[in-house]
PDB file of C-alpha atoms and ligand atoms in Angstrom:
ATOM      1  CA  MET A   1      59.365   8.230 -50.065  1.00  0.00           C
ATOM      2  CA  ARG A   2      61.309  11.428 -49.458  1.00  0.00           C
ATOM      3  CA  VAL A   3      59.734  13.324 -46.550  1.00  0.00           C
ATOM      4  CA  ILE A   4      60.551  17.020 -46.114  1.00  0.00           C
ATOM      5  CA  ILE A   5      59.253  18.642 -42.912  1.00  0.00           C
ATOM      6  CA  ARG A   6      58.937  22.420 -42.605  1.00  0.00           C
ATOM      7  CA  LYS A   7      58.091  24.569 -39.565  1.00  0.00           C
ATOM      8  CA  ASN A   8      54.736  25.807 -40.821  1.00  0.00           C
ATOM      9  CA  ALA A   9      52.273  25.611 -43.686  1.00  0.00           C
ATOM     10  CA  GLN A  10      53.650  28.636 -45.509  1.00  0.00           C
ATOM     11  CA  ALA A  11      57.195  27.213 -45.498  1.00  0.00           C
ATOM     12  CA  ALA A  12      55.896  23.836 -46.744  1.00  0.00           C
ATOM     13  CA  CYS A  13      54.048  25.552 -49.592  1.00  0.00           C
ATOM     14  CA  VAL A  14      57.178  27.484 -50.577  1.00  0.00           C
ATOM     15  CA  THR A  15      59.228  24.257 -50.647  1.00  0.00           C
ATOM     16  CA  ALA A  16      56.627  22.509 -52.818  1.00  0.00           C
ATOM     17  CA  ALA A  17      56.605  25.485 -55.192  1.00  0.00           C
ATOM     18  CA  ARG A  18      60.402  25.427 -55.420  1.00  0.00           C
ATOM     19  CA  LEU A  19      60.346  21.737 -56.331  1.00  0.00           C
ATOM     20  CA  ILE A  20      57.849  22.498 -59.108  1.00  0.00           C
ATOM     21  CA  ALA A  21      59.930  25.503 -60.253  1.00  0.00           C
ATOM     22  CA  SER A  22      63.026  23.346 -60.363  1.00  0.00           C
ATOM     23  CA  LEU A  23      61.306  20.888 -62.698  1.00  0.00           C
ATOM     24  CA  ILE A  24      60.143  23.697 -65.011  1.00  0.00           C
ATOM     25  CA  HIS A  25      63.692  25.050 -65.136  1.00  0.00           C
ATOM     26  CA  GLN A  26      64.973  21.633 -66.161  1.00  0.00           C
ATOM     27  CA  LYS A  27      62.074  21.011 -68.524  1.00  0.00           C
ATOM     28  CA  PRO A  28      60.324  24.198 -69.727  1.00  0.00           C
ATOM     29  CA  ASP A  29      57.642  22.148 -71.517  1.00  0.00           C
ATOM     30  CA  ALA A  30      56.849  20.089 -68.408  1.00  0.00           C
ATOM     31  CA  VAL A  31      53.444  18.477 -67.978  1.00  0.00           C
ATOM     32  CA  LEU A  32      52.126  19.300 -64.503  1.00  0.00           C
ATOM     33  CA  GLY A  33      49.355  17.493 -62.680  1.00  0.00           C
ATOM     34  CA  LEU A  34      47.625  20.032 -60.450  1.00  0.00           C
ATOM     35  CA  ALA A  35      45.468  19.852 -57.333  1.00  0.00           C
ATOM     36  CA  THR A  36      42.827  22.010 -55.667  1.00  0.00           C
ATOM     37  CA  GLY A  37      41.850  22.531 -52.023  1.00  0.00           C
ATOM     38  CA  GLY A  38      42.853  24.843 -49.240  1.00  0.00           C
ATOM     39  CA  THR A  39      46.362  23.399 -48.909  1.00  0.00           C
ATOM     40  CA  PRO A  40      47.954  24.288 -52.278  1.00  0.00           C
ATOM     41  CA  VAL A  41      46.732  27.920 -52.409  1.00  0.00           C
ATOM     42  CA  ASN A  42      49.993  29.294 -51.008  1.00  0.00           C
ATOM     43  CA  CYS A  43      52.027  26.967 -53.207  1.00  0.00           C
ATOM     44  CA  TYR A  44      50.314  28.564 -56.215  1.00  0.00           C
ATOM     45  CA  ALA A  45      50.927  32.005 -54.655  1.00  0.00           C
ATOM     46  CA  GLU A  46      54.663  31.266 -54.532  1.00  0.00           C
ATOM     47  CA  LEU A  47      54.672  30.062 -58.154  1.00  0.00           C
ATOM     48  CA  ILE A  48      52.876  33.290 -59.146  1.00  0.00           C
ATOM     49  CA  ARG A  49      55.434  35.321 -57.192  1.00  0.00           C
ATOM     50  CA  LEU A  50      58.322  33.569 -58.967  1.00  0.00           C
ATOM     51  CA  HIS A  51      56.633  34.187 -62.308  1.00  0.00           C
ATOM     52  CA  ARG A  52      56.177  37.895 -61.513  1.00  0.00           C
ATOM     53  CA  CYS A  53      59.863  38.180 -60.541  1.00  0.00           C
ATOM     54  CA  GLY A  54      60.727  36.868 -63.996  1.00  0.00           C
ATOM     55  CA  GLU A  55      62.042  33.585 -62.544  1.00  0.00           C
ATOM     56  CA  LEU A  56      59.451  31.238 -63.962  1.00  0.00           C
ATOM     57  CA  ASP A  57      57.961  30.906 -67.424  1.00  0.00           C
ATOM     58  CA  PHE A  58      54.807  28.818 -67.881  1.00  0.00           C
ATOM     59  CA  SER A  59      54.400  29.508 -71.614  1.00  0.00           C
ATOM     60  CA  ARG A  60      55.326  25.949 -72.624  1.00  0.00           C
ATOM     61  CA  VAL A  61      53.880  24.174 -69.580  1.00  0.00           C
ATOM     62  CA  THR A  62      50.851  21.880 -69.948  1.00  0.00           C
ATOM     63  CA  SER A  63      48.552  21.144 -67.003  1.00  0.00           C
ATOM     64  CA  PHE A  64      46.050  18.458 -66.087  1.00  0.00           C
ATOM     65  CA  ASN A  65      43.928  18.797 -62.966  1.00  0.00           C
ATOM     66  CA  LEU A  66      43.138  15.825 -60.791  1.00  0.00           C
ATOM     67  CA  ASP A  67      39.400  16.175 -60.433  1.00  0.00           C
ATOM     68  CA  GLU A  68      36.193  18.146 -60.744  1.00  0.00           C
ATOM     69  CA  TYR A  69      32.705  18.008 -59.288  1.00  0.00           C
ATOM     70  CA  VAL A  70      29.968  16.481 -61.429  1.00  0.00           C
ATOM     71  CA  GLY A  71      27.114  18.786 -62.389  1.00  0.00           C
ATOM     72  CA  LEU A  72      28.567  22.018 -61.046  1.00  0.00           C
ATOM     73  CA  PRO A  73      28.644  24.673 -63.773  1.00  0.00           C
ATOM     74  CA  ARG A  74      32.200  25.654 -64.730  1.00  0.00           C
ATOM     75  CA  GLU A  75      31.449  29.246 -63.712  1.00  0.00           C
ATOM     76  CA  HIS A  76      30.294  28.200 -60.208  1.00  0.00           C
ATOM     77  CA  ALA A  77      32.556  29.805 -57.603  1.00  0.00           C
ATOM     78  CA  GLN A  78      33.385  26.386 -56.115  1.00  0.00           C
ATOM     79  CA  SER A  79      34.103  24.520 -59.336  1.00  0.00           C
ATOM     80  CA  PHE A  80      37.712  23.445 -59.571  1.00  0.00           C
ATOM     81  CA  TYR A  81      37.785  25.233 -62.947  1.00  0.00           C
ATOM     82  CA  SER A  82      37.039  28.528 -61.134  1.00  0.00           C
ATOM     83  CA  PHE A  83      39.415  27.693 -58.294  1.00  0.00           C
ATOM     84  CA  MET A  84      42.338  27.066 -60.646  1.00  0.00           C
ATOM     85  CA  HIS A  85      41.741  30.205 -62.686  1.00  0.00           C
ATOM     86  CA  GLU A  86      41.339  32.423 -59.629  1.00  0.00           C
ATOM     87  CA  ASN A  87      44.236  30.996 -57.667  1.00  0.00           C
ATOM     88  CA  PHE A  88      46.712  30.276 -60.428  1.00  0.00           C
ATOM     89  CA  PHE A  89      46.026  30.302 -64.173  1.00  0.00           C
ATOM     90  CA  ASN A  90      44.842  33.939 -64.347  1.00  0.00           C
ATOM     91  CA  HIS A  91      48.106  35.120 -62.804  1.00  0.00           C
ATOM     92  CA  VAL A  92      50.733  33.304 -64.892  1.00  0.00           C
ATOM     93  CA  ASN A  93      51.520  33.051 -68.599  1.00  0.00           C
ATOM     94  CA  ILE A  94      50.235  29.514 -69.138  1.00  0.00           C
ATOM     95  CA  ASP A  95      48.692  29.024 -72.588  1.00  0.00           C
ATOM     96  CA  PRO A  96      44.924  28.460 -72.036  1.00  0.00           C
ATOM     97  CA  SER A  97      44.948  25.780 -74.736  1.00  0.00           C
ATOM     98  CA  ARG A  98      47.358  23.739 -72.587  1.00  0.00           C
ATOM     99  CA  ILE A  99      45.085  23.791 -69.498  1.00  0.00           C
ATOM    100  CA  HIS A 100      43.042  20.632 -68.902  1.00  0.00           C
ATOM    101  CA  LEU A 101      40.461  19.811 -66.244  1.00  0.00           C
ATOM    102  CA  PRO A 102      38.092  16.847 -66.171  1.00  0.00           C
ATOM    103  CA  ASN A 103      34.671  17.834 -67.504  1.00  0.00           C
ATOM    104  CA  GLY A 104      32.066  17.207 -64.819  1.00  0.00           C
ATOM    105  CA  ASN A 105      29.298  18.391 -67.151  1.00  0.00           C
ATOM    106  CA  ALA A 106      29.909  16.077 -70.110  1.00  0.00           C
ATOM    107  CA  GLU A 107      26.811  14.388 -71.502  1.00  0.00           C
ATOM    108  CA  ASP A 108      28.695  11.098 -71.614  1.00  0.00           C
ATOM    109  CA  LEU A 109      30.912  11.125 -68.535  1.00  0.00           C
ATOM    110  CA  THR A 110      32.478   7.719 -69.196  1.00  0.00           C
ATOM    111  CA  LYS A 111      33.563   8.811 -72.662  1.00  0.00           C
ATOM    112  CA  ALA A 112      34.880  12.123 -71.288  1.00  0.00           C
ATOM    113  CA  CYS A 113      36.908  10.222 -68.658  1.00  0.00           C
ATOM    114  CA  ASP A 114      38.450   7.972 -71.331  1.00  0.00           C
ATOM    115  CA  GLU A 115      39.257  11.029 -73.444  1.00  0.00           C
ATOM    116  CA  TYR A 116      40.914  12.692 -70.447  1.00  0.00           C
ATOM    117  CA  GLU A 117      43.204   9.689 -70.040  1.00  0.00           C
ATOM    118  CA  GLN A 118      43.974   9.837 -73.765  1.00  0.00           C
ATOM    119  CA  SER A 119      44.868  13.548 -73.609  1.00  0.00           C
ATOM    120  CA  ILE A 120      47.295  12.871 -70.758  1.00  0.00           C
ATOM    121  CA  ALA A 121      48.900  10.108 -72.814  1.00  0.00           C
ATOM    122  CA  CYS A 122      49.031  12.366 -75.928  1.00  0.00           C
ATOM    123  CA  ALA A 123      50.820  15.052 -73.888  1.00  0.00           C
ATOM    124  CA  GLY A 124      53.487  12.452 -73.056  1.00  0.00           C
ATOM    125  CA  GLY A 125      52.286  11.697 -69.518  1.00  0.00           C
ATOM    126  CA  ILE A 126      52.535  13.797 -66.377  1.00  0.00           C
ATOM    127  CA  ASP A 127      56.021  14.823 -65.247  1.00  0.00           C
ATOM    128  CA  LEU A 128      55.043  15.975 -61.774  1.00  0.00           C
ATOM    129  CA  GLN A 129      51.735  15.400 -60.020  1.00  0.00           C
ATOM    130  CA  LEU A 130      50.927  17.741 -57.125  1.00  0.00           C
ATOM    131  CA  LEU A 131      48.673  16.074 -54.551  1.00  0.00           C
ATOM    132  CA  GLY A 132      46.920  16.803 -51.274  1.00  0.00           C
ATOM    133  CA  ILE A 133      45.469  14.269 -48.884  1.00  0.00           C
ATOM    134  CA  GLY A 134      41.920  14.106 -47.532  1.00  0.00           C
ATOM    135  CA  SER A 135      41.295  13.454 -43.856  1.00  0.00           C
ATOM    136  CA  ASP A 136      40.023  10.028 -45.016  1.00  0.00           C
ATOM    137  CA  GLY A 137      43.394   9.377 -46.710  1.00  0.00           C
ATOM    138  CA  HIS A 138      42.208  10.044 -50.256  1.00  0.00           C
ATOM    139  CA  ILE A 139      44.320  11.395 -53.104  1.00  0.00           C
ATOM    140  CA  ALA A 140      42.265  13.294 -55.664  1.00  0.00           C
ATOM    141  CA  PHE A 141      38.717  11.987 -55.026  1.00  0.00           C
ATOM    142  CA  ASN A 142      39.874   8.390 -54.713  1.00  0.00           C
ATOM    143  CA  GLU A 143      37.901   7.659 -51.596  1.00  0.00           C
ATOM    144  CA  PRO A 144      38.576   4.666 -49.304  1.00  0.00           C
ATOM    145  CA  GLY A 145      37.927   1.460 -51.212  1.00  0.00           C
ATOM    146  CA  SER A 146      38.980   2.876 -54.593  1.00  0.00           C
ATOM    147  CA  SER A 147      40.914   0.420 -56.679  1.00  0.00           C
ATOM    148  CA  LEU A 148      44.624   1.130 -56.560  1.00  0.00           C
ATOM    149  CA  ALA A 149      44.623   0.444 -60.322  1.00  0.00           C
ATOM    150  CA  SER A 150      41.762   2.883 -61.052  1.00  0.00           C
ATOM    151  CA  ARG A 151      41.771   5.344 -63.956  1.00  0.00           C
ATOM    152  CA  THR A 152      39.791   8.556 -64.500  1.00  0.00           C
ATOM    153  CA  ARG A 153      36.143   7.869 -63.704  1.00  0.00           C
ATOM    154  CA  VAL A 154      33.086   9.012 -61.778  1.00  0.00           C
ATOM    155  CA  LYS A 155      33.434   8.553 -58.038  1.00  0.00           C
ATOM    156  CA  THR A 156      30.951   9.147 -55.209  1.00  0.00           C
ATOM    157  CA  LEU A 157      32.284  11.352 -52.420  1.00  0.00           C
ATOM    158  CA  CYS A 158      32.457   9.940 -48.890  1.00  0.00           C
ATOM    159  CA  HIS A 159      30.626  11.617 -46.081  1.00  0.00           C
ATOM    160  CA  GLU A 160      33.949  12.691 -44.510  1.00  0.00           C
ATOM    161  CA  THR A 161      34.913  14.521 -47.708  1.00  0.00           C
ATOM    162  CA  ILE A 162      31.458  16.103 -48.050  1.00  0.00           C
ATOM    163  CA  ARG A 163      31.781  17.300 -44.442  1.00  0.00           C
ATOM    164  CA  ASP A 164      35.345  18.629 -45.033  1.00  0.00           C
ATOM    165  CA  ASN A 165      34.350  20.481 -48.208  1.00  0.00           C
ATOM    166  CA  ALA A 166      31.142  21.940 -46.752  1.00  0.00           C
ATOM    167  CA  ARG A 167      33.291  24.875 -45.575  1.00  0.00           C
ATOM    168  CA  PHE A 168      33.600  25.982 -49.202  1.00  0.00           C
ATOM    169  CA  PHE A 169      29.882  25.572 -49.988  1.00  0.00           C
ATOM    170  CA  GLY A 170      28.286  26.900 -46.793  1.00  0.00           C
ATOM    171  CA  SER A 171      26.535  23.605 -45.977  1.00  0.00           C
ATOM    172  CA  GLU A 172      26.934  19.851 -46.453  1.00  0.00           C
ATOM    173  CA  ALA A 173      23.725  19.758 -48.482  1.00  0.00           C
ATOM    174  CA  ALA A 174      25.253  22.056 -51.117  1.00  0.00           C
ATOM    175  CA  VAL A 175      28.328  19.852 -51.753  1.00  0.00           C
ATOM    176  CA  PRO A 176      27.978  17.781 -54.944  1.00  0.00           C
ATOM    177  CA  ARG A 177      27.875  14.047 -54.280  1.00  0.00           C
ATOM    178  CA  LEU A 178      29.717  12.954 -57.414  1.00  0.00           C
ATOM    179  CA  SER A 179      33.079  13.807 -58.893  1.00  0.00           C
ATOM    180  CA  VAL A 180      35.153  12.962 -61.931  1.00  0.00           C
ATOM    181  CA  THR A 181      38.602  12.049 -60.723  1.00  0.00           C
ATOM    182  CA  MET A 182      41.856  10.709 -62.034  1.00  0.00           C
ATOM    183  CA  GLY A 183      42.352   7.233 -60.615  1.00  0.00           C
ATOM    184  CA  VAL A 184      45.084   6.006 -58.303  1.00  0.00           C
ATOM    185  CA  GLY A 185      46.563   4.197 -61.307  1.00  0.00           C
ATOM    186  CA  SER A 186      46.523   7.411 -63.375  1.00  0.00           C
ATOM    187  CA  ILE A 187      48.327   9.237 -60.551  1.00  0.00           C
ATOM    188  CA  MET A 188      50.883   6.454 -60.133  1.00  0.00           C
ATOM    189  CA  ASP A 189      51.805   6.841 -63.822  1.00  0.00           C
ATOM    190  CA  ALA A 190      53.158  10.350 -63.162  1.00  0.00           C
ATOM    191  CA  ARG A 191      56.942  10.399 -63.296  1.00  0.00           C
ATOM    192  CA  GLN A 192      57.092  12.286 -59.998  1.00  0.00           C
ATOM    193  CA  CYS A 193      54.512  12.747 -57.232  1.00  0.00           C
ATOM    194  CA  LEU A 194      54.570  15.647 -54.777  1.00  0.00           C
ATOM    195  CA  LEU A 195      52.278  15.295 -51.776  1.00  0.00           C
ATOM    196  CA  LEU A 196      51.758  18.572 -49.900  1.00  0.00           C
ATOM    197  CA  VAL A 197      50.123  18.216 -46.483  1.00  0.00           C
ATOM    198  CA  THR A 198      49.682  20.798 -43.742  1.00  0.00           C
ATOM    199  CA  GLY A 199      47.860  21.055 -40.441  1.00  0.00           C
ATOM    200  CA  GLU A 200      47.327  18.744 -37.486  1.00  0.00           C
ATOM    201  CA  LYS A 201      43.955  17.585 -38.759  1.00  0.00           C
ATOM    202  CA  LYS A 202      45.838  15.692 -41.478  1.00  0.00           C
ATOM    203  CA  ALA A 203      48.359  14.098 -39.069  1.00  0.00           C
ATOM    204  CA  ALA A 204      46.512  10.783 -38.770  1.00  0.00           C
ATOM    205  CA  ALA A 205      45.900  10.496 -42.519  1.00  0.00           C
ATOM    206  CA  ILE A 206      49.493  11.240 -43.488  1.00  0.00           C
ATOM    207  CA  ARG A 207      50.833   8.826 -40.883  1.00  0.00           C
ATOM    208  CA  SER A 208      48.667   6.062 -42.349  1.00  0.00           C
ATOM    209  CA  ALA A 209      49.748   7.020 -45.874  1.00  0.00           C
ATOM    210  CA  ILE A 210      53.485   7.073 -45.140  1.00  0.00           C
ATOM    211  CA  GLU A 211      53.923   4.559 -42.327  1.00  0.00           C
ATOM    212  CA  GLY A 212      50.847   2.363 -42.528  1.00  0.00           C
ATOM    213  CA  PRO A 213      50.233  -0.625 -44.786  1.00  0.00           C
ATOM    214  CA  VAL A 214      49.471  -0.005 -48.457  1.00  0.00           C
ATOM    215  CA  THR A 215      45.725  -0.315 -48.649  1.00  0.00           C
ATOM    216  CA  SER A 216      42.829   0.860 -50.769  1.00  0.00           C
ATOM    217  CA  GLN A 217      41.319   2.130 -47.499  1.00  0.00           C
ATOM    218  CA  VAL A 218      43.952   4.920 -47.548  1.00  0.00           C
ATOM    219  CA  THR A 219      44.528   5.547 -51.216  1.00  0.00           C
ATOM    220  CA  ALA A 220      47.476   7.901 -50.574  1.00  0.00           C
ATOM    221  CA  SER A 221      49.367   4.871 -49.217  1.00  0.00           C
ATOM    222  CA  ALA A 222      49.735   3.654 -52.827  1.00  0.00           C
ATOM    223  CA  LEU A 223      52.469   6.296 -53.140  1.00  0.00           C
ATOM    224  CA  GLN A 224      54.706   3.953 -51.114  1.00  0.00           C
ATOM    225  CA  PHE A 225      54.983   2.017 -54.380  1.00  0.00           C
ATOM    226  CA  HIS A 226      55.920   5.085 -56.417  1.00  0.00           C
ATOM    227  CA  ARG A 227      59.549   5.331 -57.539  1.00  0.00           C
ATOM    228  CA  PHE A 228      59.769   9.109 -57.108  1.00  0.00           C
ATOM    229  CA  ALA A 229      57.382  10.416 -54.480  1.00  0.00           C
ATOM    230  CA  THR A 230      58.099  13.332 -52.158  1.00  0.00           C
ATOM    231  CA  ALA A 231      55.936  14.412 -49.235  1.00  0.00           C
ATOM    232  CA  VAL A 232      56.294  17.999 -48.029  1.00  0.00           C
ATOM    233  CA  LEU A 233      54.710  18.404 -44.601  1.00  0.00           C
ATOM    234  CA  ASP A 234      54.525  21.070 -41.955  1.00  0.00           C
ATOM    235  CA  GLU A 235      55.380  20.230 -38.337  1.00  0.00           C
ATOM    236  CA  PRO A 236      51.731  19.795 -37.236  1.00  0.00           C
ATOM    237  CA  ALA A 237      50.991  17.377 -40.102  1.00  0.00           C
ATOM    238  CA  ALA A 238      54.209  15.457 -39.336  1.00  0.00           C
ATOM    239  CA  SER A 239      53.529  15.328 -35.604  1.00  0.00           C
ATOM    240  CA  TRP A 240      52.165  11.761 -35.601  1.00  0.00           C
ATOM    241  CA  LEU A 241      55.002  10.243 -37.647  1.00  0.00           C
ATOM    242  CA  SER A 242      56.988   7.766 -35.590  1.00  0.00           C
ATOM    243  CA  ARG A 243      60.077   8.167 -37.808  1.00  0.00           C
ATOM    244  CA  LYS A 244      60.001  11.952 -37.987  1.00  0.00           C
ATOM    245  CA  SER A 245      63.522  12.408 -36.580  1.00  0.00           C
ATOM    246  CA  HIS A 246      64.900  10.039 -39.210  1.00  0.00           C
ATOM    247  CA  CYS A 247      63.159  12.088 -41.929  1.00  0.00           C
ATOM    248  CA  ASP A 248      64.881  15.247 -40.631  1.00  0.00           C
ATOM    249  CA  PHE A 249      68.234  13.432 -40.416  1.00  0.00           C
ATOM    250  CA  ALA A 250      67.930  12.051 -43.970  1.00  0.00           C
ATOM    251  CA  GLU A 251      66.939  15.472 -45.280  1.00  0.00           C
ATOM    252  CA  SER A 252      69.989  17.138 -43.715  1.00  0.00           C
ATOM    253  CA  SER A 253      72.210  15.445 -46.309  1.00  0.00           C
ATOM    254  CA  MET A 254      69.980  16.349 -49.287  1.00  0.00           C
ATOM    255  CA  PRO A 255      70.200  19.525 -51.387  1.00  0.00           C
ATOM    256  CA  ASP A 256      67.757  22.054 -49.928  1.00  0.00           C
ATOM    257  CA  PRO A 257      64.951  22.726 -52.447  1.00  0.00           C
ATOM    258  CA  ASP A 258      64.490  26.187 -50.901  1.00  0.00           C
ATOM    259  CA  GLU A 259      67.911  27.171 -52.228  1.00  0.00           C
ATOM    260  CA  ILE A 260      66.561  26.946 -55.770  1.00  0.00           C
ATOM    261  CA  LEU A 261      65.948  30.496 -57.050  1.00  0.00           C
ATOM    262  CA  ARG A 262      67.013  32.178 -53.834  1.00  0.00           C
TER     263      ARG A 262
HETATM  264  P1  PGA B   1      42.430  20.443 -48.558  1.00  0.00           P
HETATM  265  O1  PGA B   1      41.993  19.174 -49.406  1.00  0.00           O
HETATM  266  O2  PGA B   1      43.703  20.942 -49.153  1.00  0.00           O
HETATM  267  O3  PGA B   1      41.303  21.424 -48.746  1.00  0.00           O
HETATM  268  O4  PGA B   1      42.595  19.999 -47.165  1.00  0.00           O
HETATM  269  C1  PGA B   1      42.909  18.188 -49.725  1.00  0.00           C
HETATM  270  C2  PGA B   1      42.228  17.020 -50.377  1.00  0.00           C
HETATM  271  O5  PGA B   1      41.070  16.727 -50.066  1.00  0.00           O
HETATM  272  O6  PGA B   1      42.851  16.369 -51.230  1.00  0.00           O
END
């Protein structure tokens, strides 16, 4: 796994955005897998900035989001549908018909999950999947114990995730208990994975994901088996890595993603 370490969260977000921009330059009709949460907000802000400068065109881009809460109306302020529109889609020229999010309100959730997998396949698969990590080591809502071969399905949130996300809902009681999430297997099918992690409270989780054994107890660790996975971390998130200095040394001989579009 390529590990890029930046001084602070803002710099990490800019680097992740530049890696995404670079892909869109190479492939204007790229299929992006997108993520929600506090971490990627400034990555989306940088993509919006590049778009506004005339550097980035999303008109042919297709997107698939990782997950959505079950039973939360789309219009709810904390739905991932609302999050994505407020923080990204409303500010770039992506074609609304190319935007996809799992439907947490489908009458038949199992059927909707299967159809979501089919739409990803019909779009030709995901070129780049943006990911965050939960403090319990999850990617998307693949909580500890999720099968590493899992596909899009309904998943119950762990207490740690409910506690972490309570900050968005005002209380733990208000956080939905169920989600629809792409599986670890669905994520591993992406041609490229980009894991963006910031803040010291994620240091233990990212250390387990990058340096620990591959285990369903830390679903992000499955990325160790991915052929093209990049982790972009800030210093606090990287602070528990035992091979941090090697990551910096290896990176010094790589082209700097920040130079793209400078
Ligand atoms: P966060 O969430 O960016 O809000 O920390 C990440 C995640 O749970 O995947």
